[in-house]
mmCIF file of C-alpha atoms and ligand atoms in Angstrom:
data_model
loop_
_atom_site.group_PDB
_atom_site.id
_atom_site.type_symbol
_atom_site.label_atom_id
_atom_site.label_comp_id
_atom_site.label_asym_id
_atom_site.label_seq_id
_atom_site.Cartn_x
_atom_site.Cartn_y
_atom_site.Cartn_z
ATOM 1 C CA MET A 1 7.752 14.767 17.223
ATOM 2 C CA ALA A 2 4.039 15.316 17.869
ATOM 3 C CA ARG A 3 1.614 12.421 17.770
ATOM 4 C CA TRP A 4 0.432 11.635 14.185
ATOM 5 C CA THR A 5 -2.961 10.322 13.067
ATOM 6 C CA LEU A 6 -3.400 7.708 10.316
ATOM 7 C CA TYR A 7 -6.755 7.538 8.558
ATOM 8 C CA THR A 8 -7.308 4.058 7.153
ATOM 9 C CA ALA A 9 -10.069 1.556 6.304
ATOM 10 C CA PRO A 10 -10.129 -2.247 6.548
ATOM 11 C CA GLY A 11 -8.907 -4.160 3.472
ATOM 12 C CA THR A 12 -7.385 -1.174 1.718
ATOM 13 C CA CYS A 13 -4.008 -0.057 0.403
ATOM 14 C CA ALA A 14 -3.631 2.065 3.559
ATOM 15 C CA LEU A 15 -2.359 -1.085 5.243
ATOM 16 C CA ALA A 16 1.036 -0.480 3.626
ATOM 17 C CA THR A 17 1.458 2.837 5.418
ATOM 18 C CA HIS A 18 -0.014 1.401 8.622
ATOM 19 C CA ILE A 19 2.622 -1.374 8.619
ATOM 20 C CA ALA A 20 5.437 1.091 7.984
ATOM 21 C CA LEU A 21 4.264 3.271 10.927
ATOM 22 C CA ARG A 22 4.386 0.180 13.202
ATOM 23 C CA GLU A 23 7.762 -0.875 11.842
ATOM 24 C CA ALA A 24 9.051 2.619 12.632
ATOM 25 C CA ASN A 25 7.547 2.471 16.116
ATOM 26 C CA ALA A 26 5.919 5.838 15.300
ATOM 27 C CA ASP A 27 3.688 7.588 17.845
ATOM 28 C CA VAL A 28 0.417 7.366 15.862
ATOM 29 C CA GLU A 29 -3.289 7.137 16.491
ATOM 30 C CA ILE A 30 -5.177 4.907 14.059
ATOM 31 C CA VAL A 31 -8.584 6.100 12.859
ATOM 32 C CA ARG A 32 -10.614 3.594 10.817
ATOM 33 C CA LEU A 33 -13.156 5.014 8.373
ATOM 34 C CA ASP A 34 -16.291 3.023 7.590
ATOM 35 C CA PHE A 35 -16.479 2.791 3.765
ATOM 36 C CA GLY A 36 -19.820 1.016 4.108
ATOM 37 C CA ALA A 37 -21.158 4.282 5.545
ATOM 38 C CA ASN A 38 -19.223 6.265 2.926
ATOM 39 C CA GLN A 39 -17.298 8.074 5.700
ATOM 40 C CA GLN A 40 -14.520 8.847 3.220
ATOM 41 C CA GLN A 41 -16.939 11.259 1.590
ATOM 42 C CA SER A 42 -18.111 12.925 4.825
ATOM 43 C CA ALA A 43 -17.646 16.656 5.021
ATOM 44 C CA ALA A 44 -15.255 16.291 7.984
ATOM 45 C CA TYR A 45 -12.986 13.867 6.167
ATOM 46 C CA LEU A 46 -13.067 15.732 2.879
ATOM 47 C CA LYS A 47 -11.881 18.827 4.777
ATOM 48 C CA LEU A 48 -8.881 16.797 5.888
ATOM 49 C CA ASN A 49 -8.347 14.962 2.611
ATOM 50 C CA PRO A 50 -10.300 16.385 -0.363
ATOM 51 C CA LYS A 51 -9.436 13.262 -2.398
ATOM 52 C CA GLY A 52 -11.854 11.206 -0.248
ATOM 53 C CA ARG A 53 -9.357 8.290 -0.108
ATOM 54 C CA VAL A 54 -7.176 6.553 2.426
ATOM 55 C CA PRO A 55 -4.415 6.620 3.540
ATOM 56 C CA ALA A 56 -4.090 10.075 4.940
ATOM 57 C CA LEU A 57 -1.586 10.959 7.645
ATOM 58 C CA ALA A 58 -2.039 14.103 9.816
ATOM 59 C CA THR A 59 1.375 15.285 10.941
ATOM 60 C CA GLU A 60 2.674 18.358 12.791
ATOM 61 C CA ASP A 61 3.528 19.786 9.329
ATOM 62 C CA GLY A 62 0.193 19.080 7.678
ATOM 63 C CA VAL A 63 -1.711 16.220 5.987
ATOM 64 C CA LEU A 64 0.073 13.844 3.635
ATOM 65 C CA THR A 65 -1.584 11.418 1.190
ATOM 66 C CA GLU A 66 -0.459 8.828 -1.328
ATOM 67 C CA ASN A 67 1.318 5.680 -0.162
ATOM 68 C CA VAL A 68 4.449 6.345 -2.220
ATOM 69 C CA ALA A 69 4.967 9.687 -0.491
ATOM 70 C CA LEU A 70 3.957 8.447 2.938
ATOM 71 C CA LEU A 71 6.218 5.412 2.855
ATOM 72 C CA ALA A 72 9.276 7.496 1.937
ATOM 73 C CA TYR A 73 8.351 10.084 4.528
ATOM 74 C CA ILE A 74 7.967 7.580 7.358
ATOM 75 C CA ALA A 75 11.327 6.043 6.470
ATOM 76 C CA GLN A 76 13.037 9.428 6.377
ATOM 77 C CA ARG A 77 11.496 10.612 9.665
ATOM 78 C CA HIS A 78 12.532 7.395 11.440
ATOM 79 C CA PRO A 79 16.051 6.679 10.142
ATOM 80 C CA GLN A 80 16.803 4.435 13.131
ATOM 81 C CA ALA A 81 14.168 1.923 11.822
ATOM 82 C CA GLN A 82 16.193 1.477 8.556
ATOM 83 C CA LEU A 83 13.060 1.209 6.375
ATOM 84 C CA ALA A 84 14.751 2.571 3.233
ATOM 85 C CA PRO A 85 18.265 2.946 1.753
ATOM 86 C CA LEU A 86 18.510 6.572 2.895
ATOM 87 C CA ASP A 87 22.206 6.978 2.207
ATOM 88 C CA ASP A 88 22.169 5.613 -1.397
ATOM 89 C CA ALA A 89 20.335 7.771 -3.930
ATOM 90 C CA PHE A 90 20.230 5.087 -6.610
ATOM 91 C CA ALA A 91 18.920 2.382 -4.287
ATOM 92 C CA PHE A 92 16.340 4.819 -2.933
ATOM 93 C CA ALA A 93 15.185 5.610 -6.482
ATOM 94 C CA LYS A 94 14.904 1.862 -7.218
ATOM 95 C CA MET A 95 12.629 1.548 -4.157
ATOM 96 C CA GLN A 96 10.549 4.473 -5.451
ATOM 97 C CA GLU A 97 10.473 2.845 -8.898
ATOM 98 C CA PHE A 98 9.040 -0.335 -7.389
ATOM 99 C CA ASN A 99 6.545 1.467 -5.198
ATOM 100 C CA SER A 100 5.408 3.763 -7.997
ATOM 101 C CA TYR A 101 4.640 0.718 -10.163
ATOM 102 C CA LEU A 102 2.491 -0.717 -7.359
ATOM 103 C CA ALA A 103 0.587 2.629 -7.033
ATOM 104 C CA SER A 104 0.265 3.645 -10.659
ATOM 105 C CA THR A 105 -0.129 0.322 -12.440
ATOM 106 C CA MET A 106 -0.981 -2.600 -10.168
ATOM 107 C CA HIS A 107 -3.384 -0.819 -7.806
ATOM 108 C CA VAL A 108 -5.081 0.804 -10.745
ATOM 109 C CA ALA A 109 -5.426 -2.594 -12.498
ATOM 110 C CA HIS A 110 -7.073 -3.983 -9.365
ATOM 111 C CA ALA A 111 -9.484 -0.976 -9.129
ATOM 112 C CA HIS A 112 -10.950 -1.921 -12.500
ATOM 113 C CA LYS A 113 -12.750 -4.750 -10.670
ATOM 114 C CA ARG A 114 -15.038 -2.636 -8.507
ATOM 115 C CA ARG A 115 -14.332 0.990 -9.375
ATOM 116 C CA GLY A 116 -15.057 0.983 -13.082
ATOM 117 C CA ALA A 117 -17.349 3.981 -12.613
ATOM 118 C CA ARG A 118 -14.233 6.066 -12.285
ATOM 119 C CA TRP A 119 -13.442 5.494 -15.970
ATOM 120 C CA ALA A 120 -16.778 4.807 -17.698
ATOM 121 C CA ASP A 121 -20.542 5.226 -17.240
ATOM 122 C CA ASP A 122 -21.663 2.267 -19.413
ATOM 123 C CA PRO A 123 -22.355 -0.906 -17.272
ATOM 124 C CA ALA A 124 -21.120 -3.036 -20.229
ATOM 125 C CA ALA A 125 -17.778 -1.173 -20.024
ATOM 126 C CA HIS A 126 -17.604 -1.906 -16.248
ATOM 127 C CA GLU A 127 -18.174 -5.575 -16.959
ATOM 128 C CA SER A 128 -15.515 -5.542 -19.636
ATOM 129 C CA MET A 129 -12.997 -3.890 -17.252
ATOM 130 C CA ARG A 130 -13.850 -6.399 -14.537
ATOM 131 C CA ALA A 131 -13.280 -9.331 -16.887
ATOM 132 C CA LYS A 132 -9.795 -8.057 -17.729
ATOM 133 C CA VAL A 133 -8.594 -7.873 -14.104
ATOM 134 C CA PRO A 134 -7.294 -11.496 -13.737
ATOM 135 C CA GLN A 135 -5.147 -10.951 -16.822
ATOM 136 C CA THR A 136 -3.763 -7.559 -15.933
ATOM 137 C CA MET A 137 -3.103 -8.518 -12.280
ATOM 138 C CA THR A 138 -1.315 -11.688 -13.445
ATOM 139 C CA ALA A 139 0.921 -9.538 -15.665
ATOM 140 C CA CYS A 140 1.656 -7.206 -12.720
ATOM 141 C CA ALA A 141 2.466 -10.140 -10.462
ATOM 142 C CA ALA A 142 4.880 -11.443 -13.040
ATOM 143 C CA GLN A 143 6.528 -8.065 -13.258
ATOM 144 C CA ILE A 144 6.974 -7.894 -9.464
ATOM 145 C CA GLU A 145 8.206 -11.518 -9.332
ATOM 146 C CA SER A 146 10.984 -10.609 -11.719
ATOM 147 C CA GLN A 147 12.020 -7.600 -9.605
ATOM 148 C CA ILE A 148 12.196 -9.183 -6.168
ATOM 149 C CA ALA A 149 15.916 -9.167 -5.457
ATOM 150 C CA GLY A 150 14.982 -11.523 -2.502
ATOM 151 C CA PRO A 151 14.631 -12.381 0.411
ATOM 152 C CA TRP A 152 13.187 -8.837 0.483
ATOM 153 C CA VAL A 153 12.140 -6.653 -2.475
ATOM 154 C CA LEU A 154 15.392 -4.698 -2.384
ATOM 155 C CA GLY A 155 17.563 -7.723 -1.566
ATOM 156 C CA GLU A 156 19.081 -8.320 1.835
ATOM 157 C CA ARG A 157 17.403 -5.433 3.636
ATOM 158 C CA TYR A 158 13.698 -5.085 4.567
ATOM 159 C CA SER A 159 12.167 -1.794 3.442
ATOM 160 C CA VAL A 160 8.806 -0.038 3.112
ATOM 161 C CA ALA A 161 8.617 -1.600 -0.382
ATOM 162 C CA ASP A 162 7.977 -4.934 1.357
ATOM 163 C CA SER A 163 5.001 -3.620 3.312
ATOM 164 C CA TYR A 164 3.520 -2.147 0.134
ATOM 165 C CA CYS A 165 4.220 -5.259 -1.941
ATOM 166 C CA PHE A 166 2.599 -7.431 0.806
ATOM 167 C CA THR A 167 -0.486 -5.224 0.772
ATOM 168 C CA ILE A 168 -1.100 -5.124 -2.947
ATOM 169 C CA ALA A 169 -0.092 -8.772 -3.528
ATOM 170 C CA SER A 170 -2.595 -9.886 -0.878
ATOM 171 C CA TRP A 171 -5.317 -8.945 -3.426
ATOM 172 C CA LEU A 172 -4.170 -11.461 -6.059
ATOM 173 C CA GLU A 173 -6.290 -14.508 -5.135
ATOM 174 C CA GLY A 174 -9.377 -12.268 -4.756
ATOM 175 C CA ASP A 175 -8.660 -11.092 -8.294
ATOM 176 C CA ALA A 176 -8.681 -14.694 -9.563
ATOM 177 C CA VAL A 177 -4.951 -14.806 -10.206
ATOM 178 C CA ASP A 178 -3.215 -18.206 -10.147
ATOM 179 C CA VAL A 179 -0.284 -17.345 -7.820
ATOM 180 C CA SER A 180 1.545 -20.664 -8.182
ATOM 181 C CA PRO A 181 3.978 -19.330 -10.869
ATOM 182 C CA PHE A 182 5.182 -16.676 -8.425
ATOM 183 C CA PRO A 183 7.229 -18.466 -5.692
ATOM 184 C CA ARG A 184 9.351 -15.381 -4.737
ATOM 185 C CA LEU A 185 6.270 -13.313 -4.258
ATOM 186 C CA LEU A 186 4.574 -16.040 -2.218
ATOM 187 C CA ALA A 187 7.659 -16.433 0.035
ATOM 188 C CA LEU A 188 7.945 -12.695 0.443
ATOM 189 C CA ARG A 189 4.264 -12.481 1.532
ATOM 190 C CA GLU A 190 4.856 -15.148 4.178
ATOM 191 C CA ARG A 191 8.035 -13.450 5.407
ATOM 192 C CA VAL A 192 6.321 -10.108 5.742
ATOM 193 C CA ALA A 193 3.245 -11.589 7.408
ATOM 194 C CA ALA A 194 5.419 -13.152 10.116
ATOM 195 C CA ARG A 195 6.800 -9.776 11.286
ATOM 196 C CA PRO A 196 5.400 -8.509 14.621
ATOM 197 C CA ALA A 197 4.762 -5.025 13.255
ATOM 198 C CA VAL A 198 2.708 -6.526 10.455
ATOM 199 C CA GLN A 199 0.677 -8.695 12.837
ATOM 200 C CA ARG A 200 -0.036 -5.613 14.944
ATOM 201 C CA ALA A 201 -1.086 -3.518 11.957
ATOM 202 C CA LEU A 202 -3.312 -6.297 10.620
ATOM 203 C CA ALA A 203 -5.057 -6.657 13.987
ATOM 204 C CA GLU A 204 -5.574 -2.901 14.273
ATOM 205 C CA ALA A 205 -6.770 -2.530 10.687
ATOM 206 C CA ALA A 206 -9.361 -5.337 10.800
HETATM 207 N N1 GSH B 1 -2.838 6.422 -5.055
HETATM 208 C C1 GSH B 1 -3.445 6.342 -3.768
HETATM 209 C C2 GSH B 1 -4.699 5.501 -3.857
HETATM 210 C C3 GSH B 1 -5.589 5.642 -2.673
HETATM 211 C C4 GSH B 1 -6.893 4.913 -2.825
HETATM 212 O O1 GSH B 1 -7.467 4.759 -3.936
HETATM 213 N N2 GSH B 1 -7.413 4.330 -1.742
HETATM 214 C C5 GSH B 1 -8.630 3.613 -1.782
HETATM 215 C C6 GSH B 1 -8.587 2.386 -0.879
HETATM 216 S S1 GSH B 1 -7.414 1.154 -1.514
HETATM 217 C C7 GSH B 1 -9.803 4.459 -1.285
HETATM 218 O O2 GSH B 1 -9.616 5.202 -0.335
HETATM 219 N N3 GSH B 1 -10.975 4.354 -1.889
HETATM 220 C C8 GSH B 1 -12.152 5.069 -1.472
HETATM 221 C C9 GSH B 1 -13.113 5.372 -2.539
HETATM 222 O O3 GSH B 1 -12.784 5.118 -3.719
HETATM 223 O O4 GSH B 1 -14.170 5.895 -2.234
HETATM 224 C C10 GSH B 1 -2.459 5.767 -2.768
HETATM 225 O O5 GSH B 1 -1.683 4.892 -3.057
HETATM 226 O O6 GSH B 1 -2.473 6.241 -1.591
#
């Protein structure tokens, strides 16, 4: 397998994919973009990923984007790491169900805090979207809390769903969510944070 390159930026959802790569012991170079300098919109990066977002993973077969696709791909390419239920189609689909909710609902709810310009031009609409974030993120956290089969998202086995859940759930306090009603989520975050691969990814991503 040729060396891969992960394009990431500090404090972003790309941490989920970064963690999965370290869990898999993948041969990968980490490239951090500077969002402050708008590097995600540079001509060189847009050539690689026309979406202008992170994560993007350059592989021997081409560039892949979207956490949900990347996490499944990393697990499939590194079966020895056991990062997904690869031999159980229903369990794999349940993992994808969980991850898709994080990507399509919870991440999007969070983005209404600072990225309102994606959906409206009126500054009053941005403010209105921002004001709703604590409520929508609380509802998302409750949804996740009810789905954690615990100790890990899928039950007894750690999976890429845990790295993704950890990443998105780390935004809750910053979104003014009272996390005290979510003990399973809090315990899961601590469990994930204690893993050596996660410590390494956090240090590299900072
Ligand atoms: N659905 C995508 C979302 C990617 C995304 O929105 N990434 C954000 C960081 S969390 C980004 O790159 N934002 C840059 C920008 O909006 O300019 C995924 O899960 O990979």
